């Protein structure tokens, strides 16, 4: 099983600032990495796939980068609706898709 | 607009079988672009993929749950279902059904989720 480790567990950011979230895979997943956003009481929502491709309707302030074992999700100009928990998911090892434990973005 | 809705009991006793159904609306379960997936999320933890099924009936299960999981599809009702046997308290979670892209295998459209508690 590929273990996905996210850091930090919580990041405190002021509205309008930038948040940088990290995701590390226990072995290479190439660029087969997705990011999801989850708000309280809601299902996760797909943000990014292929490490850097935004899903339909996702604002440009969300950007993803990385390959292999190290990945980053950057949220620029944080809006109030962006405060949530973010999960990474690898889909390189078929069919053993795994998620990280999440990073919470909270208001500073 | 494709929508998914989970249904089933919210409480199961230990050792029993958890059974959930996902109803697909706004599209066909024959859609060749999707797998149909079950994912669960214990309180305060990250999601865990349980298994996926294609409209042909081909199934793929998480190895850690494989011995207890059965996913099936009912094309006549545009539904797919999850059975998880011999449940324990560690199976307490919000259970989601979701679409999974056939080519990239990411989870695109999710149901709202249903909380299942395992307790005597």
PDB file of C-alpha atoms in Angstrom:
ATOM      1  CA  UNK A   1       0.000   0.000   0.000  1.00  0.00           C
ATOM      2  CA  UNK A   2       1.224   3.497  -0.838  1.00  0.00           C
ATOM      3  CA  UNK A   3       1.003   5.700   2.257  1.00  0.00           C
ATOM      4  CA  UNK A   4       0.239   9.381   1.716  1.00  0.00           C
ATOM      5  CA  UNK A   5       1.518  11.756   4.406  1.00  0.00           C
ATOM      6  CA  UNK A   6       0.271  15.334   4.537  1.00  0.00           C
ATOM      7  CA  UNK A   7       1.823  18.251   6.359  1.00  0.00           C
ATOM      8  CA  UNK A   8       1.217  20.284   8.325  1.00  0.00           C
ATOM      9  CA  UNK A   9      -1.870  18.905  10.063  1.00  0.00           C
ATOM     10  CA  UNK A  10      -3.188  22.448  10.444  1.00  0.00           C
ATOM     11  CA  UNK A  11      -2.124  25.699   8.834  1.00  0.00           C
ATOM     12  CA  UNK A  12      -3.354  29.099  10.010  1.00  0.00           C
ATOM     13  CA  UNK A  13      -3.626  31.728   7.290  1.00  0.00           C
ATOM     14  CA  UNK A  14      -5.180  35.176   7.051  1.00  0.00           C
ATOM     15  CA  UNK A  15      -7.698  35.912   4.283  1.00  0.00           C
ATOM     16  CA  UNK A  16      -5.921  37.215   1.205  1.00  0.00           C
ATOM     17  CA  UNK A  17      -2.699  35.391   2.007  1.00  0.00           C
ATOM     18  CA  UNK A  18      -1.230  32.215   0.544  1.00  0.00           C
ATOM     19  CA  UNK A  19      -1.410  28.691   1.949  1.00  0.00           C
ATOM     20  CA  UNK A  20       1.048  25.964   0.997  1.00  0.00           C
ATOM     21  CA  UNK A  21       0.122  22.354   1.710  1.00  0.00           C
ATOM     22  CA  UNK A  22       2.401  19.348   1.269  1.00  0.00           C
ATOM     23  CA  UNK A  23       1.764  15.720   0.424  1.00  0.00           C
ATOM     24  CA  UNK A  24       4.397  13.005   0.372  1.00  0.00           C
ATOM     25  CA  UNK A  25       4.011   9.491  -1.049  1.00  0.00           C
ATOM     26  CA  UNK A  26       5.827   6.484   0.409  1.00  0.00           C
ATOM     27  CA  UNK A  27       6.878   5.535  -3.137  1.00  0.00           C
ATOM     28  CA  UNK A  28       6.718   7.248  -6.485  1.00  0.00           C
ATOM     29  CA  UNK A  29       3.237   7.894  -7.865  1.00  0.00           C
ATOM     30  CA  UNK A  30       4.504   9.729 -10.957  1.00  0.00           C
ATOM     31  CA  UNK A  31       2.008  12.570 -11.507  1.00  0.00           C
ATOM     32  CA  UNK A  32      -1.015  10.505 -10.515  1.00  0.00           C
ATOM     33  CA  UNK A  33      -1.970  12.706  -7.603  1.00  0.00           C
ATOM     34  CA  UNK A  34      -5.277  14.423  -6.869  1.00  0.00           C
ATOM     35  CA  UNK A  35      -6.329  17.017  -4.312  1.00  0.00           C
ATOM     36  CA  UNK A  36      -9.769  17.331  -2.706  1.00  0.00           C
ATOM     37  CA  UNK A  37     -11.401  19.981  -0.547  1.00  0.00           C
ATOM     38  CA  UNK A  38     -13.838  19.047   2.211  1.00  0.00           C
ATOM     39  CA  UNK A  39     -15.993  21.417   4.220  1.00  0.00           C
ATOM     40  CA  UNK A  40     -17.774  20.376   7.439  1.00  0.00           C
ATOM     41  CA  UNK A  41     -20.732  18.098   6.793  1.00  0.00           C
ATOM     42  CA  UNK A  42     -19.986  17.851   3.073  1.00  0.00           C
ATOM     43  CA  UNK A  43     -18.422  15.296   0.778  1.00  0.00           C
ATOM     44  CA  UNK A  44     -14.953  15.922  -0.609  1.00  0.00           C
ATOM     45  CA  UNK A  45     -14.777  17.912  -3.835  1.00  0.00           C
ATOM     46  CA  UNK A  46     -12.201  17.219  -6.550  1.00  0.00           C
ATOM     47  CA  UNK A  47      -9.867  20.209  -7.040  1.00  0.00           C
ATOM     48  CA  UNK A  48      -6.790  18.990  -8.882  1.00  0.00           C
ATOM     49  CA  UNK A  49      -5.796  15.840 -10.770  1.00  0.00           C
ATOM     50  CA  UNK A  50      -2.672  14.854 -12.628  1.00  0.00           C
ATOM     51  CA  UNK A  51      -0.813  16.778  -9.880  1.00  0.00           C
ATOM     52  CA  UNK A  52      -1.483  20.128 -11.557  1.00  0.00           C
ATOM     53  CA  UNK A  53      -4.679  20.102 -13.662  1.00  0.00           C
ATOM     54  CA  UNK A  54      -7.600  21.946 -12.153  1.00  0.00           C
ATOM     55  CA  UNK A  55     -10.959  20.179 -12.277  1.00  0.00           C
ATOM     56  CA  UNK A  56     -13.890  21.853 -13.988  1.00  0.00           C
ATOM     57  CA  UNK A  57     -14.977  25.040 -12.267  1.00  0.00           C
ATOM     58  CA  UNK A  58     -12.036  25.267  -9.861  1.00  0.00           C
ATOM     59  CA  UNK A  59     -10.655  28.813  -9.524  1.00  0.00           C
ATOM     60  CA  UNK A  60      -7.161  29.623 -10.738  1.00  0.00           C
ATOM     61  CA  UNK A  61      -6.044  30.528  -7.198  1.00  0.00           C
ATOM     62  CA  UNK A  62      -5.738  26.772  -6.610  1.00  0.00           C
ATOM     63  CA  UNK A  63      -2.562  25.337  -8.096  1.00  0.00           C
ATOM     64  CA  UNK A  64      -0.796  22.020  -7.749  1.00  0.00           C
ATOM     65  CA  UNK A  65       2.762  20.966  -8.429  1.00  0.00           C
ATOM     66  CA  UNK A  66       5.169  18.097  -7.941  1.00  0.00           C
ATOM     67  CA  UNK A  67       5.858  14.604  -9.179  1.00  0.00           C
ATOM     68  CA  UNK A  68       7.269  11.376  -7.875  1.00  0.00           C
ATOM     69  CA  UNK A  69       6.904  11.505  -4.107  1.00  0.00           C
ATOM     70  CA  UNK A  70       6.613  15.220  -3.285  1.00  0.00           C
ATOM     71  CA  UNK A  71       3.569  17.348  -4.066  1.00  0.00           C
ATOM     72  CA  UNK A  72       2.290  20.801  -3.160  1.00  0.00           C
ATOM     73  CA  UNK A  73      -1.103  22.458  -3.231  1.00  0.00           C
ATOM     74  CA  UNK A  74      -0.939  26.257  -3.181  1.00  0.00           C
ATOM     75  CA  UNK A  75      -3.971  28.403  -2.499  1.00  0.00           C
ATOM     76  CA  UNK A  76      -3.320  32.038  -3.338  1.00  0.00           C
ATOM     77  CA  UNK A  77      -5.350  34.988  -2.113  1.00  0.00           C
ATOM     78  CA  UNK A  78      -7.315  32.843   0.345  1.00  0.00           C
ATOM     79  CA  UNK A  79     -11.033  33.507   0.343  1.00  0.00           C
ATOM     80  CA  UNK A  80     -13.415  32.792   3.213  1.00  0.00           C
ATOM     81  CA  UNK A  81     -14.837  29.798   1.345  1.00  0.00           C
ATOM     82  CA  UNK A  82     -11.382  28.188   1.109  1.00  0.00           C
ATOM     83  CA  UNK A  83     -11.119  27.432   4.820  1.00  0.00           C
ATOM     84  CA  UNK A  84     -11.587  23.670   4.863  1.00  0.00           C
ATOM     85  CA  UNK A  85      -9.713  20.367   5.047  1.00  0.00           C
ATOM     86  CA  UNK A  86      -7.669  19.283   2.048  1.00  0.00           C
ATOM     87  CA  UNK A  87      -6.784  15.701   1.127  1.00  0.00           C
ATOM     88  CA  UNK A  88      -4.375  14.280  -1.397  1.00  0.00           C
ATOM     89  CA  UNK A  89      -5.008  10.949  -3.138  1.00  0.00           C
ATOM     90  CA  UNK A  90      -2.719   8.805  -5.278  1.00  0.00           C
ATOM     91  CA  UNK A  91      -4.017   6.771  -8.181  1.00  0.00           C
ATOM     92  CA  UNK A  92      -0.776   5.343  -9.512  1.00  0.00           C
ATOM     93  CA  UNK A  93      -1.101   1.905  -7.917  1.00  0.00           C
ATOM     94  CA  UNK A  94      -4.088   0.166  -9.450  1.00  0.00           C
ATOM     95  CA  UNK A  95      -6.410  -0.751  -7.811  1.00  0.00           C
ATOM     96  CA  UNK A  96      -5.152   0.437  -4.438  1.00  0.00           C
ATOM     97  CA  UNK A  97      -6.085   4.087  -4.334  1.00  0.00           C
ATOM     98  CA  UNK A  98      -5.142   5.801  -1.078  1.00  0.00           C
ATOM     99  CA  UNK A  99      -5.744   9.161   0.568  1.00  0.00           C
ATOM    100  CA  UNK A 100      -3.737  11.268   2.988  1.00  0.00           C
ATOM    101  CA  UNK A 101      -4.947  12.147   6.465  1.00  0.00           C
ATOM    102  CA  UNK A 102      -5.665  15.758   5.573  1.00  0.00           C
ATOM    103  CA  UNK A 103      -4.514  19.315   6.246  1.00  0.00           C
ATOM    104  CA  UNK A 104      -6.906  21.769   7.821  1.00  0.00           C
ATOM    105  CA  UNK A 105      -6.673  25.365   6.614  1.00  0.00           C
ATOM    106  CA  UNK A 106      -7.990  27.613   9.355  1.00  0.00           C
ATOM    107  CA  UNK A 107      -8.416  31.336   9.745  1.00  0.00           C
ATOM    108  CA  UNK A 108      -5.525  33.081  11.486  1.00  0.00           C
TER     109      UNK A 108
ATOM    110  CA  UNK B   1     -26.335  16.659 -13.995  1.00  0.00           C
ATOM    111  CA  UNK B   2     -25.308  13.329 -12.514  1.00  0.00           C
ATOM    112  CA  UNK B   3     -26.272  12.892  -8.847  1.00  0.00           C
ATOM    113  CA  UNK B   4     -25.682  10.105  -6.368  1.00  0.00           C
ATOM    114  CA  UNK B   5     -27.670   9.299  -3.216  1.00  0.00           C
ATOM    115  CA  UNK B   6     -26.778   6.744  -0.557  1.00  0.00           C
ATOM    116  CA  UNK B   7     -29.437   4.916   1.423  1.00  0.00           C
ATOM    117  CA  UNK B   8     -29.450   2.299   4.143  1.00  0.00           C
ATOM    118  CA  UNK B   9     -29.579   1.749   7.894  1.00  0.00           C
ATOM    119  CA  UNK B  10     -27.667   4.146  10.114  1.00  0.00           C
ATOM    120  CA  UNK B  11     -27.041   1.601  12.857  1.00  0.00           C
ATOM    121  CA  UNK B  12     -25.631  -1.917  12.661  1.00  0.00           C
ATOM    122  CA  UNK B  13     -24.849  -4.410  15.386  1.00  0.00           C
ATOM    123  CA  UNK B  14     -21.390  -5.957  15.634  1.00  0.00           C
ATOM    124  CA  UNK B  15     -20.911  -9.100  13.517  1.00  0.00           C
ATOM    125  CA  UNK B  16     -23.796  -8.194  11.211  1.00  0.00           C
ATOM    126  CA  UNK B  17     -23.671  -7.165   7.543  1.00  0.00           C
ATOM    127  CA  UNK B  18     -23.794  -3.518   6.546  1.00  0.00           C
ATOM    128  CA  UNK B  19     -25.819  -2.970   3.377  1.00  0.00           C
ATOM    129  CA  UNK B  20     -26.014   0.319   1.489  1.00  0.00           C
ATOM    130  CA  UNK B  21     -27.416   1.307  -1.882  1.00  0.00           C
ATOM    131  CA  UNK B  22     -26.438   4.187  -4.144  1.00  0.00           C
ATOM    132  CA  UNK B  23     -29.046   5.497  -6.561  1.00  0.00           C
ATOM    133  CA  UNK B  24     -27.749   7.225  -9.678  1.00  0.00           C
ATOM    134  CA  UNK B  25     -29.880   9.979 -11.198  1.00  0.00           C
ATOM    135  CA  UNK B  26     -29.348  12.350 -14.101  1.00  0.00           C
ATOM    136  CA  UNK B  27     -27.373   9.737 -16.025  1.00  0.00           C
ATOM    137  CA  UNK B  28     -26.965   6.054 -16.754  1.00  0.00           C
ATOM    138  CA  UNK B  29     -25.005   3.507 -14.797  1.00  0.00           C
ATOM    139  CA  UNK B  30     -23.982   2.157 -18.225  1.00  0.00           C
ATOM    140  CA  UNK B  31     -21.761   5.229 -18.668  1.00  0.00           C
ATOM    141  CA  UNK B  32     -18.483   3.807 -19.997  1.00  0.00           C
ATOM    142  CA  UNK B  33     -16.534   6.755 -18.591  1.00  0.00           C
ATOM    143  CA  UNK B  34     -17.037   5.796 -14.975  1.00  0.00           C
ATOM    144  CA  UNK B  35     -16.394   3.221 -12.349  1.00  0.00           C
ATOM    145  CA  UNK B  36     -18.863   3.392  -9.462  1.00  0.00           C
ATOM    146  CA  UNK B  37     -17.121   3.518  -6.113  1.00  0.00           C
ATOM    147  CA  UNK B  38     -17.684   3.236  -2.382  1.00  0.00           C
ATOM    148  CA  UNK B  39     -15.516   5.277  -0.029  1.00  0.00           C
ATOM    149  CA  UNK B  40     -15.759   5.643   3.732  1.00  0.00           C
ATOM    150  CA  UNK B  41     -14.461   8.184   6.197  1.00  0.00           C
ATOM    151  CA  UNK B  42     -14.216   7.459   9.939  1.00  0.00           C
ATOM    152  CA  UNK B  43     -14.863  10.491  12.166  1.00  0.00           C
ATOM    153  CA  UNK B  44     -11.897  12.875  12.080  1.00  0.00           C
ATOM    154  CA  UNK B  45      -9.900  10.782   9.590  1.00  0.00           C
ATOM    155  CA  UNK B  46      -9.133  10.761   5.890  1.00  0.00           C
ATOM    156  CA  UNK B  47     -11.207   8.911   3.306  1.00  0.00           C
ATOM    157  CA  UNK B  48     -10.620   5.215   2.624  1.00  0.00           C
ATOM    158  CA  UNK B  49     -11.457   3.625  -0.724  1.00  0.00           C
ATOM    159  CA  UNK B  50     -13.535   0.472  -0.236  1.00  0.00           C
ATOM    160  CA  UNK B  51     -14.103  -0.773  -3.758  1.00  0.00           C
ATOM    161  CA  UNK B  52     -15.314  -0.009  -7.267  1.00  0.00           C
ATOM    162  CA  UNK B  53     -17.474  -1.633  -9.901  1.00  0.00           C
ATOM    163  CA  UNK B  54     -17.825  -1.127 -13.643  1.00  0.00           C
ATOM    164  CA  UNK B  55     -21.190  -1.459 -15.373  1.00  0.00           C
ATOM    165  CA  UNK B  56     -20.040  -4.813 -16.757  1.00  0.00           C
ATOM    166  CA  UNK B  57     -19.919  -6.110 -13.191  1.00  0.00           C
ATOM    167  CA  UNK B  58     -16.128  -6.153 -12.881  1.00  0.00           C
ATOM    168  CA  UNK B  59     -15.182  -5.356  -9.298  1.00  0.00           C
ATOM    169  CA  UNK B  60     -12.050  -4.074  -7.555  1.00  0.00           C
ATOM    170  CA  UNK B  61     -11.678  -4.114  -3.789  1.00  0.00           C
ATOM    171  CA  UNK B  62      -9.343  -2.633  -1.189  1.00  0.00           C
ATOM    172  CA  UNK B  63      -7.111  -5.573  -0.194  1.00  0.00           C
ATOM    173  CA  UNK B  64      -7.563  -4.724   3.484  1.00  0.00           C
ATOM    174  CA  UNK B  65     -11.342  -5.188   3.186  1.00  0.00           C
ATOM    175  CA  UNK B  66     -11.578  -7.661   0.318  1.00  0.00           C
ATOM    176  CA  UNK B  67     -12.582 -10.659   2.426  1.00  0.00           C
ATOM    177  CA  UNK B  68     -15.639  -8.814   3.762  1.00  0.00           C
ATOM    178  CA  UNK B  69     -16.768  -6.643   0.838  1.00  0.00           C
ATOM    179  CA  UNK B  70     -19.182  -7.284  -2.005  1.00  0.00           C
ATOM    180  CA  UNK B  71     -20.201  -4.571  -4.481  1.00  0.00           C
ATOM    181  CA  UNK B  72     -22.907  -5.243  -7.037  1.00  0.00           C
ATOM    182  CA  UNK B  73     -24.770  -3.292  -9.691  1.00  0.00           C
ATOM    183  CA  UNK B  74     -28.469  -3.336 -10.600  1.00  0.00           C
ATOM    184  CA  UNK B  75     -28.666  -1.787 -14.042  1.00  0.00           C
ATOM    185  CA  UNK B  76     -32.470  -2.055 -14.136  1.00  0.00           C
ATOM    186  CA  UNK B  77     -32.710   0.273 -11.139  1.00  0.00           C
ATOM    187  CA  UNK B  78     -29.655   2.426 -11.970  1.00  0.00           C
ATOM    188  CA  UNK B  79     -28.209   1.496  -8.575  1.00  0.00           C
ATOM    189  CA  UNK B  80     -25.135  -0.101  -7.112  1.00  0.00           C
ATOM    190  CA  UNK B  81     -24.775  -1.583  -3.656  1.00  0.00           C
ATOM    191  CA  UNK B  82     -22.264  -2.310  -0.917  1.00  0.00           C
ATOM    192  CA  UNK B  83     -22.299  -5.230   1.500  1.00  0.00           C
ATOM    193  CA  UNK B  84     -19.713  -5.296   4.298  1.00  0.00           C
ATOM    194  CA  UNK B  85     -19.879  -8.361   6.498  1.00  0.00           C
ATOM    195  CA  UNK B  86     -18.825  -9.040  10.089  1.00  0.00           C
ATOM    196  CA  UNK B  87     -18.759  -5.375  11.032  1.00  0.00           C
ATOM    197  CA  UNK B  88     -17.081  -4.048  14.167  1.00  0.00           C
ATOM    198  CA  UNK B  89     -16.861  -0.640  15.787  1.00  0.00           C
ATOM    199  CA  UNK B  90     -13.930   0.200  13.515  1.00  0.00           C
ATOM    200  CA  UNK B  91     -16.330   0.159  10.574  1.00  0.00           C
ATOM    201  CA  UNK B  92     -18.173   3.161  12.004  1.00  0.00           C
ATOM    202  CA  UNK B  93     -17.858   5.895   9.376  1.00  0.00           C
ATOM    203  CA  UNK B  94     -19.587   8.112   6.869  1.00  0.00           C
ATOM    204  CA  UNK B  95     -20.037   6.007   3.745  1.00  0.00           C
ATOM    205  CA  UNK B  96     -19.984   7.737   0.364  1.00  0.00           C
ATOM    206  CA  UNK B  97     -20.735   6.529  -3.110  1.00  0.00           C
ATOM    207  CA  UNK B  98     -18.896   8.297  -5.910  1.00  0.00           C
ATOM    208  CA  UNK B  99     -18.097   8.236  -9.584  1.00  0.00           C
ATOM    209  CA  UNK B 100     -14.543   7.334 -10.500  1.00  0.00           C
ATOM    210  CA  UNK B 101     -13.191   8.308 -13.896  1.00  0.00           C
ATOM    211  CA  UNK B 102     -12.351   5.254 -15.972  1.00  0.00           C
ATOM    212  CA  UNK B 103      -9.168   6.757 -17.404  1.00  0.00           C
ATOM    213  CA  UNK B 104      -7.678   8.724 -14.485  1.00  0.00           C
ATOM    214  CA  UNK B 105      -9.374   6.968 -11.554  1.00  0.00           C
ATOM    215  CA  UNK B 106     -10.036  10.104  -9.530  1.00  0.00           C
ATOM    216  CA  UNK B 107     -13.287  10.485  -7.642  1.00  0.00           C
ATOM    217  CA  UNK B 108     -15.365  13.158  -9.317  1.00  0.00           C
ATOM    218  CA  UNK B 109     -18.991  13.220  -8.182  1.00  0.00           C
ATOM    219  CA  UNK B 110     -19.833  12.216  -4.623  1.00  0.00           C
ATOM    220  CA  UNK B 111     -23.067  11.499  -2.824  1.00  0.00           C
ATOM    221  CA  UNK B 112     -23.832  13.410   0.340  1.00  0.00           C
ATOM    222  CA  UNK B 113     -22.751  10.471   2.480  1.00  0.00           C
ATOM    223  CA  UNK B 114     -24.540   8.422   5.104  1.00  0.00           C
ATOM    224  CA  UNK B 115     -23.328   7.868   8.665  1.00  0.00           C
ATOM    225  CA  UNK B 116     -23.230   4.246   9.769  1.00  0.00           C
ATOM    226  CA  UNK B 117     -22.585   3.440  13.417  1.00  0.00           C
ATOM    227  CA  UNK B 118     -21.687  -0.051  14.569  1.00  0.00           C
ATOM    228  CA  UNK B 119     -22.818  -0.569  18.128  1.00  0.00           C
ATOM    229  CA  UNK B 120     -24.694  -3.087  20.192  1.00  0.00           C
TER     230      UNK B 120
END
